[in-house]
Short mmCIF file of C-alpha atoms and ligand atoms in Angstrom, two decimals:
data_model
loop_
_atom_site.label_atom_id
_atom_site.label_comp_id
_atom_site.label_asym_id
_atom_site.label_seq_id
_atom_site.Cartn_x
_atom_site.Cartn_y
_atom_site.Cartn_z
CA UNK A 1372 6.91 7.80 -1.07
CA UNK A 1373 5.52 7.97 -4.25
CA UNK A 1374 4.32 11.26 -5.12
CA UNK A 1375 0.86 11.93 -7.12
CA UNK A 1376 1.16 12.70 -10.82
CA UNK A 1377 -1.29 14.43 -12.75
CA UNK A 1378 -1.14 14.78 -16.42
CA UNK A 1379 -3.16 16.36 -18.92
CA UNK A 1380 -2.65 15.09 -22.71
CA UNK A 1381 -3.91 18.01 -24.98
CA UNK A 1382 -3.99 15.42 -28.06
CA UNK A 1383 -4.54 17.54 -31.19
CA UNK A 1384 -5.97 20.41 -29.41
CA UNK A 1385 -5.39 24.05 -28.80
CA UNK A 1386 -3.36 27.05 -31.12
CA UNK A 1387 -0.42 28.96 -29.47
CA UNK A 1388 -2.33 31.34 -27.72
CA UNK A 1389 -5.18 28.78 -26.70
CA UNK A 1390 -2.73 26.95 -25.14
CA UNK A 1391 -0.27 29.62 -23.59
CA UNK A 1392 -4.19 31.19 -22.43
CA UNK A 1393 -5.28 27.56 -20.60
CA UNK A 1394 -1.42 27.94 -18.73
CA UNK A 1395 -2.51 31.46 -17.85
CA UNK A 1396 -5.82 30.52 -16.16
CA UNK A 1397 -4.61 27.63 -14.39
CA UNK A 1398 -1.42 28.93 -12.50
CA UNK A 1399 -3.69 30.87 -10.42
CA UNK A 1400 -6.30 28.03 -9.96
CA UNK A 1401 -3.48 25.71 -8.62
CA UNK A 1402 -1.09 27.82 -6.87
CA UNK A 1403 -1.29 26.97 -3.41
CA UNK A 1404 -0.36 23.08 -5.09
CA UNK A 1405 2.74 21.82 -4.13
CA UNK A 1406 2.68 18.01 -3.14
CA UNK A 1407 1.24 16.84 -6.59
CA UNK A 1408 3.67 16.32 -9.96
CA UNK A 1409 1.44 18.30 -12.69
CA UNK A 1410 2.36 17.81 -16.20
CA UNK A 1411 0.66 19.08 -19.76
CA UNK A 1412 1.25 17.70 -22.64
CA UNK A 1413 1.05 20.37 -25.81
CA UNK A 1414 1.37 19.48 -29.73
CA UNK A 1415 5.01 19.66 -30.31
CA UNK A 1416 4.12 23.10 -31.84
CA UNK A 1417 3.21 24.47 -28.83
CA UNK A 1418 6.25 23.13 -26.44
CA UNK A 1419 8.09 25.53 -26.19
CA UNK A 1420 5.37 28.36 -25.79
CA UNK A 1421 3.55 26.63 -22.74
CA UNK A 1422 7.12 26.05 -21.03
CA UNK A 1423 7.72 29.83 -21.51
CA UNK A 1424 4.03 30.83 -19.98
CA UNK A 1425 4.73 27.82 -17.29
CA UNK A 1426 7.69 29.23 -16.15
CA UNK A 1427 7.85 30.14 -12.13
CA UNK A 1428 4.76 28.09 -11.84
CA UNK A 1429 5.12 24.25 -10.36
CA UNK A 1430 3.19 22.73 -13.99
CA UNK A 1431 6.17 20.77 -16.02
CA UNK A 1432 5.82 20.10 -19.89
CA UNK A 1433 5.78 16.84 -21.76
CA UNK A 1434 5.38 15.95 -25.09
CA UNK A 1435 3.51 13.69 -27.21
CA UNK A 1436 5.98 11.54 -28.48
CA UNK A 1437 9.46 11.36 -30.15
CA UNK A 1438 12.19 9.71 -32.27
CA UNK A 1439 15.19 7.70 -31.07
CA UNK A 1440 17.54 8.91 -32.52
CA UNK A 1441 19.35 12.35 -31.59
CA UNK A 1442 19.78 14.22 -35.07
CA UNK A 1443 20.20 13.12 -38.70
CA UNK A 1444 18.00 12.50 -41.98
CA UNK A 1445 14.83 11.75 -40.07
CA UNK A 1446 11.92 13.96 -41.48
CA UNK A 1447 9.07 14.62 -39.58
CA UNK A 1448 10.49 13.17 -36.49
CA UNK A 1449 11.86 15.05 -33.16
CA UNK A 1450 14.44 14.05 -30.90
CA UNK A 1451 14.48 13.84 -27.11
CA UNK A 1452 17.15 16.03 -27.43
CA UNK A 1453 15.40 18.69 -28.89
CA UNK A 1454 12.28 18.37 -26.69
CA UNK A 1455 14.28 19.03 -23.63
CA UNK A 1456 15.89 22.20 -25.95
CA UNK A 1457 11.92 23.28 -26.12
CA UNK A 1458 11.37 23.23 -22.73
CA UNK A 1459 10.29 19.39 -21.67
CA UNK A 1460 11.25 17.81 -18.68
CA UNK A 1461 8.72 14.67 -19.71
CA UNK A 1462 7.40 12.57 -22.92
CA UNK A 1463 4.52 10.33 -23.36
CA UNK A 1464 5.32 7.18 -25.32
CA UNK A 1465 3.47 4.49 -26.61
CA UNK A 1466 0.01 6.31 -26.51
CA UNK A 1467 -2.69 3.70 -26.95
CA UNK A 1468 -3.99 6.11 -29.82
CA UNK A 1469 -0.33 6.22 -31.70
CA UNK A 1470 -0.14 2.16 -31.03
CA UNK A 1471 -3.48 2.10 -32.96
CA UNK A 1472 -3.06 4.70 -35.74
CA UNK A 1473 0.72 5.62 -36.29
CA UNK A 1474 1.39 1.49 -36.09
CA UNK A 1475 3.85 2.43 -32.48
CA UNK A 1476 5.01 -1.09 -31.43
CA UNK A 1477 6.37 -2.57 -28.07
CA UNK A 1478 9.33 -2.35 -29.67
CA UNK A 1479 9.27 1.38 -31.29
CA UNK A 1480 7.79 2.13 -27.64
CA UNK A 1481 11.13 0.20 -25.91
CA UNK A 1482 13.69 2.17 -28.37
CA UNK A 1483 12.14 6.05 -27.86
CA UNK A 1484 11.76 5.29 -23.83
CA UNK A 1485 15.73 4.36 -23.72
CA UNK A 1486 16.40 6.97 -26.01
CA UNK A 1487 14.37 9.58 -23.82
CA UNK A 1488 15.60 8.51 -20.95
CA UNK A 1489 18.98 8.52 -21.83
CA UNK A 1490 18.68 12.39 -22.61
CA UNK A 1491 17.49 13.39 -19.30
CA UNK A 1492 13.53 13.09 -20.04
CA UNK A 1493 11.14 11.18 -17.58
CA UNK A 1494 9.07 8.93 -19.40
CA UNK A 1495 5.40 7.98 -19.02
CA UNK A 1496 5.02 5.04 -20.58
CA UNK A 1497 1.07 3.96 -22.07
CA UNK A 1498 -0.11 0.40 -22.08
CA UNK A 1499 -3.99 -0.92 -21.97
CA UNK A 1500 -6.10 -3.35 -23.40
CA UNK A 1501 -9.11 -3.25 -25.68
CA UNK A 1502 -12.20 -4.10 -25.33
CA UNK A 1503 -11.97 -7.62 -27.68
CA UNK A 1504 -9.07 -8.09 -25.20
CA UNK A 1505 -10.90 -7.58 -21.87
CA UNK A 1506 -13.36 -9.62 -22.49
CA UNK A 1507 -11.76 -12.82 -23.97
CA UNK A 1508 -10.08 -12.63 -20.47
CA UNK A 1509 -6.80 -11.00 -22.32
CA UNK A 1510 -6.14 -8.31 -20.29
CA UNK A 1511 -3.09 -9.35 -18.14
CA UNK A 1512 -1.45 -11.63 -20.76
CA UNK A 1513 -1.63 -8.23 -23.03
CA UNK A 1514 -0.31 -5.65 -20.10
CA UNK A 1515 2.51 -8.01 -19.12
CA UNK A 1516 3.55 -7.93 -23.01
CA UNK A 1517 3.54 -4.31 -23.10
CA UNK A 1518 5.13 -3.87 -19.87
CA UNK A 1519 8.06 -6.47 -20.95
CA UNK A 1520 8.62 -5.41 -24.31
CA UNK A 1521 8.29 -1.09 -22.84
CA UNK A 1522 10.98 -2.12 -20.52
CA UNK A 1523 12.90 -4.60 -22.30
CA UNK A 1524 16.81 -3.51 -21.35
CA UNK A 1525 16.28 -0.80 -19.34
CA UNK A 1526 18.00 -1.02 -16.03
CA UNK A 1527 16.93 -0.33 -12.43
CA UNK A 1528 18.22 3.29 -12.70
CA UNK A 1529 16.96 4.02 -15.78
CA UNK A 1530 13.35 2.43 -14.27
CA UNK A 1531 13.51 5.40 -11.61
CA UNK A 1532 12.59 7.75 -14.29
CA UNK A 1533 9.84 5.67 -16.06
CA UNK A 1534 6.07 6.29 -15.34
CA UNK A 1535 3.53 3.63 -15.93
CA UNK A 1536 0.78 4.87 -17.64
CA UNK A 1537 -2.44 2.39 -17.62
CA UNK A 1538 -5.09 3.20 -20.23
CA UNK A 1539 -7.77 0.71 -21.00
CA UNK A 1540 -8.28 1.75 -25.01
CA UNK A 1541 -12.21 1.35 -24.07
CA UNK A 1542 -12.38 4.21 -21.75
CA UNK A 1543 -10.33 6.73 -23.78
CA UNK A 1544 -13.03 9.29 -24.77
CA UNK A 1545 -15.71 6.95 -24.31
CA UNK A 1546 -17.16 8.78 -20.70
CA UNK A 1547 -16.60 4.85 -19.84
CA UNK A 1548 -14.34 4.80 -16.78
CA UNK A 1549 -12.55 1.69 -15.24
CA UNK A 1550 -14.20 1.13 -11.91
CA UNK A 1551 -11.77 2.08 -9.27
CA UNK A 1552 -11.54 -1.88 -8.33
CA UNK A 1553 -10.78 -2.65 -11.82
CA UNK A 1554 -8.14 0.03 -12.05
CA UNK A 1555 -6.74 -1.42 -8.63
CA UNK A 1556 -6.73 -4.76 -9.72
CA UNK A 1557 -4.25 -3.71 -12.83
CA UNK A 1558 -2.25 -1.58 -11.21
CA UNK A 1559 -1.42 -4.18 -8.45
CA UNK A 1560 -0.70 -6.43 -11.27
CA UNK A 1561 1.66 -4.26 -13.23
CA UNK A 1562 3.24 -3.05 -9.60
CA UNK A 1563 3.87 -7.18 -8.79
CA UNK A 1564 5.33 -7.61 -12.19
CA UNK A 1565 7.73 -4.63 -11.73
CA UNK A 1566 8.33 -6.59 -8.30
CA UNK A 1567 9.49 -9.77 -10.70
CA UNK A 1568 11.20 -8.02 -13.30
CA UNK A 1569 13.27 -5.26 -11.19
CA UNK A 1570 12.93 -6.19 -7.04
CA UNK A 1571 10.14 -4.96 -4.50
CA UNK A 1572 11.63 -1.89 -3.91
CA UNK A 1573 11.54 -0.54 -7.40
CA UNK A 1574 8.50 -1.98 -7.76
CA UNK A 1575 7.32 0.27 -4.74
CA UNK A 1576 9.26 3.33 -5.98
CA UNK A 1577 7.80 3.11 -9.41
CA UNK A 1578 4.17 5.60 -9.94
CA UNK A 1579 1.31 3.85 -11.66
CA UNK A 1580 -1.14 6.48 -13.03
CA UNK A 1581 -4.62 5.35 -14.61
CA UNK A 1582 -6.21 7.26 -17.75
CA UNK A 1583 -8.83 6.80 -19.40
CA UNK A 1584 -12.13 9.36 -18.63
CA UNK A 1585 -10.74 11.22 -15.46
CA UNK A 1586 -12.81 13.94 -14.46
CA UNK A 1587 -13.44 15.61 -11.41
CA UNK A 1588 -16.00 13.61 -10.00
CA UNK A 1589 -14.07 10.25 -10.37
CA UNK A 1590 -10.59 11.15 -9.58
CA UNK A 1591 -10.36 11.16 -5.18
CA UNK A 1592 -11.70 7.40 -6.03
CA UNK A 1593 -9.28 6.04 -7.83
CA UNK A 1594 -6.54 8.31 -6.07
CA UNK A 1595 -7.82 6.67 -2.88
CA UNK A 1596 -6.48 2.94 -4.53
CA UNK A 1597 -3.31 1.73 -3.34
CA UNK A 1598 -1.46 1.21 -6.07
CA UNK A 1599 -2.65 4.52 -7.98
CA UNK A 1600 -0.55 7.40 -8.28
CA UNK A 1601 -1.73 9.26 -10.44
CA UNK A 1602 -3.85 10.23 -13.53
CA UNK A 1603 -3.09 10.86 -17.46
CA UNK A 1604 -6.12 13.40 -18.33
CA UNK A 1605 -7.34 13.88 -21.74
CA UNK A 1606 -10.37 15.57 -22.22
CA UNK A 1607 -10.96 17.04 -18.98
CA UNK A 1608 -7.89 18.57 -19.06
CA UNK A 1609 -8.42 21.10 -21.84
CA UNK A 1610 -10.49 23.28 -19.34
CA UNK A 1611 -8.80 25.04 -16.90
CA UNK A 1612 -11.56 24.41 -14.15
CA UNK A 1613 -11.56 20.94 -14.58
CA UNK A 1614 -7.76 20.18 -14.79
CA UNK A 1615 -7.43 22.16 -11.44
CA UNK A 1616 -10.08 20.34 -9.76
CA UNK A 1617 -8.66 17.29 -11.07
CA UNK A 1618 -4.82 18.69 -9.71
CA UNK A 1619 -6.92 19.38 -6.38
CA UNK A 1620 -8.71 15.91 -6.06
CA UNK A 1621 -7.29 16.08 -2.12
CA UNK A 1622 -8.12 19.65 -0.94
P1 LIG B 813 -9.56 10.83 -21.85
O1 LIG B 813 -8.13 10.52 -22.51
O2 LIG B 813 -9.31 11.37 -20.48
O3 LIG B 813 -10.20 11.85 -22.78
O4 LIG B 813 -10.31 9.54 -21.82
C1 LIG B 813 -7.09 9.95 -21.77
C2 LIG B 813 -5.89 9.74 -22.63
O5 LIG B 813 -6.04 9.39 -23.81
O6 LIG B 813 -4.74 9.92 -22.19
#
């Protein structure tokens, strides 16, 4: 019902022909793929180059991030419109490390998901808690504020094209992952609140992916959890072997 989704965030990684080179290696290394979503997210530099070399083959391309609005006097910033123009079918918003250093809000995150979805993007939407925030027993009182405030508006159809993206900030990059019950016990969570905000259904329809320290040898784990559909890869996915092995956690 739900199917898997595997996506790997290049950060601020990788020239043109690094990254059109890592698209090269890994359309043979997944080929025979077809029942998993896989998704790489370039700099916006890159977009349009890796949807070029990705072309024919079953990988999609998101971006990073982007604006809200459509056009006008906006330096710096990109539209959704112009990232599906470049080639993306997805967008990443609210990344735990844009929330922390580019000052990205539930609110900032709640305007660029409507505006991305409007334009026809799917949208994979980042929320975790920190460490201070795990341990003074924060964690679901912070989720359930980033879920709201993500989703604050945004109807039941629009929900159908909005992926959850849990991160705990203190396993980004730290080798540190979640245990798979810990993971579990989130993603139930969010899944029950979708349940209470939206109905069951949606709730059931909706994918949940985890991030934070995916590699090969952790993935099947957490894929085997109930309410985990999927995985937002950063590190491990700037190798070619080790995104495809992540891609092929069930062969
Ligand atoms: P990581 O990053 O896999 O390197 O921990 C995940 C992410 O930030 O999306």
């Amino acid at each position: 019902m739900r199917i898997p989704l595997i996506v790997g965030n290049w950060k601020l990684f990788k020239t043109l022909s690094e990254a059109t080179g890592l698209i090269n290696e890994l359309k043979p290394l997944i080929g025979e793929i077809r029942d998993v979503e896989i998704v790489v997210a370039p700099v916006f530099t890159a977009i349009s180059s890796v949807s070029a070399a990705a072309a024919g083959s079953p990988i999609r391309v998101a971006a990073q991030d982007c604006y809200w609005e459509p056009e006008g006097a906006f330096t710096g910033e990109v539209s959704p419109q112009l990232l599906k123009d470049a080639g993306c079918s997805h967008v990443i918003i609210g990344h735990s490390e844009r929330r922390q250093y580019f000052a990205e809000t539930d609110a900032t995150v709640n305007r660029k998901t409507q505006a991305a979805v409007a334009a026809g993007l799917t949208v994979l939407m980042c929320v975790g808690e920190t460490l201070v925030q795990r341990e003074a027993d924060a964690t679901f009182t912070v989720l359930e504020a980033q879920v709201r405030g993500g989703l604050e508006g945004i109807s039941d159809d629009l929900l159908r094209h909005i992926v959850i993206a849990y991160e705990p900030v203190w396993a980004i990059g730290t080798g540190k992952t979640a245990t798979v019950e810990q993971a579990q016990e989130v993603h139930a969570f969010i899944r029950n609140l979708l349940a209470r905000l939206y109905s069951q259904s949606e709730a059931d329809t909706t994918r949940i992916v985890y991030g934070g320290s995916v590699k090969p040898e952790n993935v099947a784990g957490l894929m085997s959890q109930p309410d985990i559909d999927g995985a937002l890869v950063g590190g491990a996915s700037l190798k070619a072997d080790s995104f495809a092995k992540i891609v092929g956690f069930h062969v």
